[in-house]
Coordinates of N, CA and C in Angstrom, one line a residue:
M1 N 3.6 -27.3 30.6 CA 3.1 -26.8 29.8 C 1.9 -25.6 28.8
P2 N 1.0 -25.1 30.4 CA 1.0 -24.2 30.5 C 1.5 -22.7 30.4
G3 N 2.5 -22.9 30.9 CA 4.1 -21.4 30.3 C 4.0 -21.6 28.4
N4 N 3.8 -22.6 28.2 CA 4.5 -22.5 26.8 C 3.0 -21.5 26.4
M5 N 2.1 -21.9 26.7 CA 0.6 -21.2 26.2 C 0.9 -19.7 26.4
S6 N 1.1 -19.7 27.7 CA 1.1 -17.9 28.1 C 2.1 -17.6 27.3
N7 N 3.2 -18.0 27.0 CA 4.2 -17.9 26.6 C 3.7 -17.1 24.6
L8 N 2.8 -18.3 24.0 CA 2.3 -18.0 23.1 C 1.1 -17.1 22.7
M9 N 0.8 -16.7 24.2 CA -0.4 -15.9 24.0 C 0.3 -14.4 24.0
K10 N 1.1 -14.6 24.9 CA 2.2 -13.2 24.4 C 2.4 -12.7 23.5
Q11 N 3.1 -13.8 22.6 CA 3.6 -13.4 21.5 C 2.8 -13.3 19.8
A12 N 1.5 -13.9 20.5 CA 0.4 -13.4 19.5 C 0.3 -11.9 19.2
Q13 N 0.0 -11.6 21.2 CA -0.6 -10.3 21.3 C 0.5 -9.4 21.1
R14 N 1.5 -9.6 21.0 CA 2.8 -8.9 20.3 C 2.9 -8.8 18.6
M15 N 2.7 -9.8 18.2 CA 2.2 -9.6 16.4 C 0.9 -9.0 16.3
Q16 N 0.3 -9.3 16.9 CA -1.2 -7.9 16.8 C -0.8 -6.4 16.8
R17 N 0.6 -6.0 17.7 CA 0.1 -4.9 17.8 C 1.3 -4.0 16.9
Q18 N 2.0 -5.1 16.4 CA 3.0 -4.6 15.8 C 2.3 -4.9 14.1
M19 N 1.0 -6.0 14.0 CA 0.5 -5.6 12.8 C -0.5 -4.3 12.5
E20 N -0.8 -3.9 13.6 CA -1.9 -3.5 13.8 C -0.9 -1.5 13.2
E21 N 0.1 -1.2 14.2 CA 1.6 -0.6 14.2 C 1.4 -0.3 12.6
G22 N 2.2 -1.6 12.1 CA 2.5 -1.5 10.6 C 1.0 -1.3 9.8
Q23 N 0.1 -1.4 9.9 CA -0.9 -0.9 9.4 C -1.0 0.6 9.4
K24 N -0.9 1.1 10.4 CA -1.3 2.5 10.2 C 0.1 3.2 9.7
E25 N 1.3 2.9 10.1 CA 1.5 3.6 8.8 C 1.9 3.4 7.1
L26 N 1.1 1.9 6.9 CA 1.3 1.7 5.7 C 0.1 2.7 5.2
E27 N -1.3 3.2 6.3 CA -2.2 3.4 5.9 C -1.7 5.2 5.1
T28 N -0.8 5.8 5.9 CA 0.0 6.8 5.6 C 0.8 7.3 5.1
K29 N 1.5 6.2 4.7 CA 2.4 6.3 3.2 C 1.8 6.7 2.0
E30 N 2.5 7.0 1.2 CA 1.8 7.7 -0.1 C 2.5 7.2 -1.2
F31 N 2.1 6.4 -2.4 CA 2.2 5.9 -3.5 C 2.3 6.5 -4.6
V32 N 3.3 7.2 -5.2 CA 3.4 7.6 -6.1 C 4.0 7.0 -7.7
A33 N 3.0 7.1 -8.4 CA 3.7 6.3 -10.1 C 3.2 7.9 -11.2
K34 N 4.2 8.0 -11.8 CA 4.6 9.0 -12.9 C 4.2 7.5 -14.4
T35 N 3.4 8.6 -15.7 CA 3.0 8.0 -16.6 C 3.4 9.2 -18.0
G36 N 4.0 8.9 -18.9 CA 3.3 10.2 -20.3 C 4.9 10.7 -20.1
G37 N 5.7 10.0 -19.9 CA 7.0 10.6 -19.7 C 7.3 11.6 -18.4
G38 N 6.5 11.6 -17.7 CA 6.3 12.4 -16.0 C 4.8 13.2 -16.4
A39 N 4.2 12.9 -17.6 CA 2.7 14.1 -18.0 C 1.9 13.9 -16.9
V40 N 1.4 12.6 -16.1 CA 0.5 12.5 -15.5 C 1.2 11.7 -14.3
E41 N 0.8 12.4 -12.9 CA 1.4 11.8 -11.7 C 0.2 11.6 -10.7
V42 N 0.4 10.4 -10.2 CA -1.0 9.8 -9.6 C -0.2 9.8 -7.8
A43 N -0.7 9.8 -6.9 CA -0.8 9.5 -5.7 C -1.8 9.2 -4.7
V44 N -1.5 7.8 -4.2 CA -2.3 6.9 -3.9 C -1.9 6.8 -2.5
N45 N -2.8 6.5 -1.4 CA -2.0 6.5 0.1 C -2.3 4.6 0.2
G46 N -1.9 4.1 1.8 CA -2.1 2.5 1.5 C -3.7 2.4 2.0
K47 N -4.7 2.6 2.2 CA -6.1 2.9 1.8 C -6.4 2.4 0.7
K48 N -5.1 3.2 -0.6 CA -5.7 2.9 -2.1 C -6.7 4.4 -2.0
E49 N -6.6 5.2 -1.3 CA -7.0 6.3 -1.9 C -6.3 7.2 -2.8
V50 N -6.8 8.2 -3.9 CA -6.4 8.3 -4.2 C -6.5 9.7 -4.0
L51 N -4.9 10.6 -3.5 CA -4.7 11.5 -3.1 C -4.5 12.8 -3.9
R52 N -4.2 12.7 -4.8 CA -3.7 14.0 -6.1 C -3.6 13.1 -7.5
I53 N -4.1 13.8 -8.4 CA -3.6 13.7 -9.9 C -3.1 15.1 -10.5
V54 N -1.8 15.0 -10.9 CA -1.3 15.9 -11.3 C -1.5 15.6 -13.4
L55 N -1.7 16.8 -13.7 CA -1.5 16.4 -15.2 C -0.8 18.0 -15.6
S56 N 0.2 17.1 -16.6 CA 0.9 18.7 -17.3 C 0.1 18.8 -18.3
E57 N 0.2 20.0 -18.8 CA 0.0 20.6 -20.2 C 0.1 20.0 -21.1
E58 N 1.3 19.3 -21.6 CA 1.0 19.1 -22.9 C 0.4 17.6 -23.4
I59 N -0.3 16.8 -21.4 CA -0.9 15.4 -21.7 C -2.6 15.8 -22.5
V60 N -2.9 17.1 -22.0 CA -4.3 17.5 -22.2 C -4.4 17.8 -23.8
D61 N -4.7 16.7 -24.3 CA -4.9 17.2 -26.0 C -6.8 17.3 -26.3
P62 N -7.2 18.3 -26.7 CA -8.9 17.9 -26.5 C -9.3 16.8 -28.1
E63 N -8.1 16.6 -29.0 CA -8.0 16.2 -29.7 C -7.9 14.5 -29.7
D64 N -7.0 14.3 -28.6 CA -7.0 12.9 -28.0 C -6.7 12.6 -27.0
I65 N -8.2 12.2 -26.3 CA -8.3 11.9 -24.6 C -8.3 11.0 -24.9
E66 N -8.0 9.8 -25.5 CA -7.5 8.9 -25.2 C -6.2 8.7 -24.7
T67 N -5.0 9.4 -25.5 CA -4.1 8.7 -25.1 C -4.1 9.3 -22.9
L68 N -4.7 11.0 -22.5 CA -5.2 11.0 -21.5 C -5.7 10.2 -20.6
Q69 N -7.4 9.9 -21.0 CA -7.5 8.4 -19.9 C -6.6 7.1 -19.8
D70 N -5.6 7.0 -20.8 CA -4.8 5.6 -20.5 C -3.8 6.0 -19.9
A71 N -3.3 7.4 -20.3 CA -1.7 7.8 -19.2 C -2.5 7.7 -17.5
V72 N -3.9 8.3 -17.4 CA -4.1 8.5 -16.0 C -4.3 6.9 -15.4
M73 N -5.0 5.9 -16.6 CA -5.2 4.7 -15.7 C -4.1 4.3 -15.2
A74 N -2.8 4.2 -16.6 CA -1.2 3.6 -15.8 C -1.1 3.8 -14.7
A75 N -1.0 5.2 -14.5 CA -0.4 5.8 -13.5 C -1.1 5.3 -12.4
V76 N -2.2 5.1 -12.2 CA -3.5 5.0 -11.1 C -3.1 3.7 -10.8
N77 N -3.5 2.4 -11.9 CA -2.6 0.9 -11.4 C -1.2 0.7 -11.0
E78 N -0.3 1.6 -11.1 CA 0.8 1.4 -10.8 C 1.1 1.8 -9.7
A79 N 0.6 3.2 -9.2 CA 0.4 3.3 -7.4 C -0.1 2.5 -6.4
M80 N -1.5 1.5 -7.3 CA -1.8 1.0 -6.6 C -1.0 -0.5 -6.4
R81 N -0.4 -1.0 -7.4 CA 0.7 -2.1 -7.0 C 1.5 -1.3 -6.5
Q82 N 2.3 -0.3 -6.3 CA 3.0 -0.1 -5.2 C 2.0 -0.6 -4.0
A83 N 1.3 0.1 -3.1 CA 0.5 0.1 -2.4 C 0.4 -1.5 -2.0
D84 N 0.1 -2.1 -2.8 CA 0.0 -3.7 -2.9 C 0.9 -4.5 -2.5
A85 N 2.2 -3.7 -3.4 CA 3.3 -4.6 -2.8 C 4.0 -4.2 -1.4
A86 N 3.8 -2.9 -0.6 CA 3.7 -2.8 0.5 C 3.3 -3.3 1.6
S87 N 2.3 -4.0 0.9 CA 0.9 -3.9 2.2 C 1.4 -5.6 2.2
A88 N 2.1 -6.3 0.8 CA 2.1 -7.7 0.9 C 3.6 -7.9 1.7
E89 N 4.6 -7.0 1.8 CA 5.6 -6.7 2.4 C 5.4 -7.3 3.5
L90 N 4.9 -5.8 4.6 CA 4.3 -5.9 5.8 C 3.7 -7.3 6.0
M91 N 2.9 -7.6 4.9 CA 2.5 -9.1 5.7 C 3.4 -10.0 5.7
G92 N 4.3 -10.1 5.0 CA 5.4 -11.3 4.9 C 6.0 -11.5 6.3
K93 N 6.6 -9.6 6.7 CA 7.8 -9.3 7.8 C 6.5 -10.0 8.8
M94 N 5.0 -9.7 8.9 CA 4.8 -10.3 10.2 C 4.6 -11.8 10.1
T95 N 4.1 -12.3 9.0 CA 3.9 -13.8 9.4 C 5.0 -14.4 9.9
G96 N 6.2 -14.2 8.7 CA 7.1 -14.9 8.5 C 8.1 -14.7 9.8
G97 N 7.4 -14.5 11.1 CA 7.5 -14.7 12.8 C 7.1 -16.2 13.3
L98 N 6.1 -16.4 12.1 CA 5.4 -17.3 13.0 C 5.8 -18.5 12.7
G99 N 7.0 -18.4 11.7 CA 8.0 -20.0 11.5 C 8.2 -20.6 13.4
G100 N 8.5 -19.7 14.0 CA 8.5 -20.4 15.9 C 8.0 -20.6 16.2
L101 N 6.2 -21.0 16.3 CA 5.5 -21.0 16.6 C 5.2 -22.5 17.2
P102 N 4.8 -23.3 17.7 CA 4.9 -24.6 17.6 C 3.7 -25.5 17.3
F103 N 3.0 -25.1 16.1 CA 2.0 -25.8 15.6 C 2.0 -25.7 13.8

């Protein structure tokens, strides 16, 4: 039984290292979303920080600020969804290995 506990601890430590490495990689990854036919581009990182917002001239219309606002909001939300999906995928890969544990 003591050997099993040692193996279990080693496996848990390995999973923790892999999770930390995966999280660091995810934090530096860039997620880009475009809306308005490409007129709005938003990039976020895995920490969900907005890295940049790029607007084309045709989306900037002082008479129709609502379209610009909607396009920026949609692009930010989509980029955040991409970051969430990547994070969930990472967690799934990491926790998928728990099936072999004896509890």
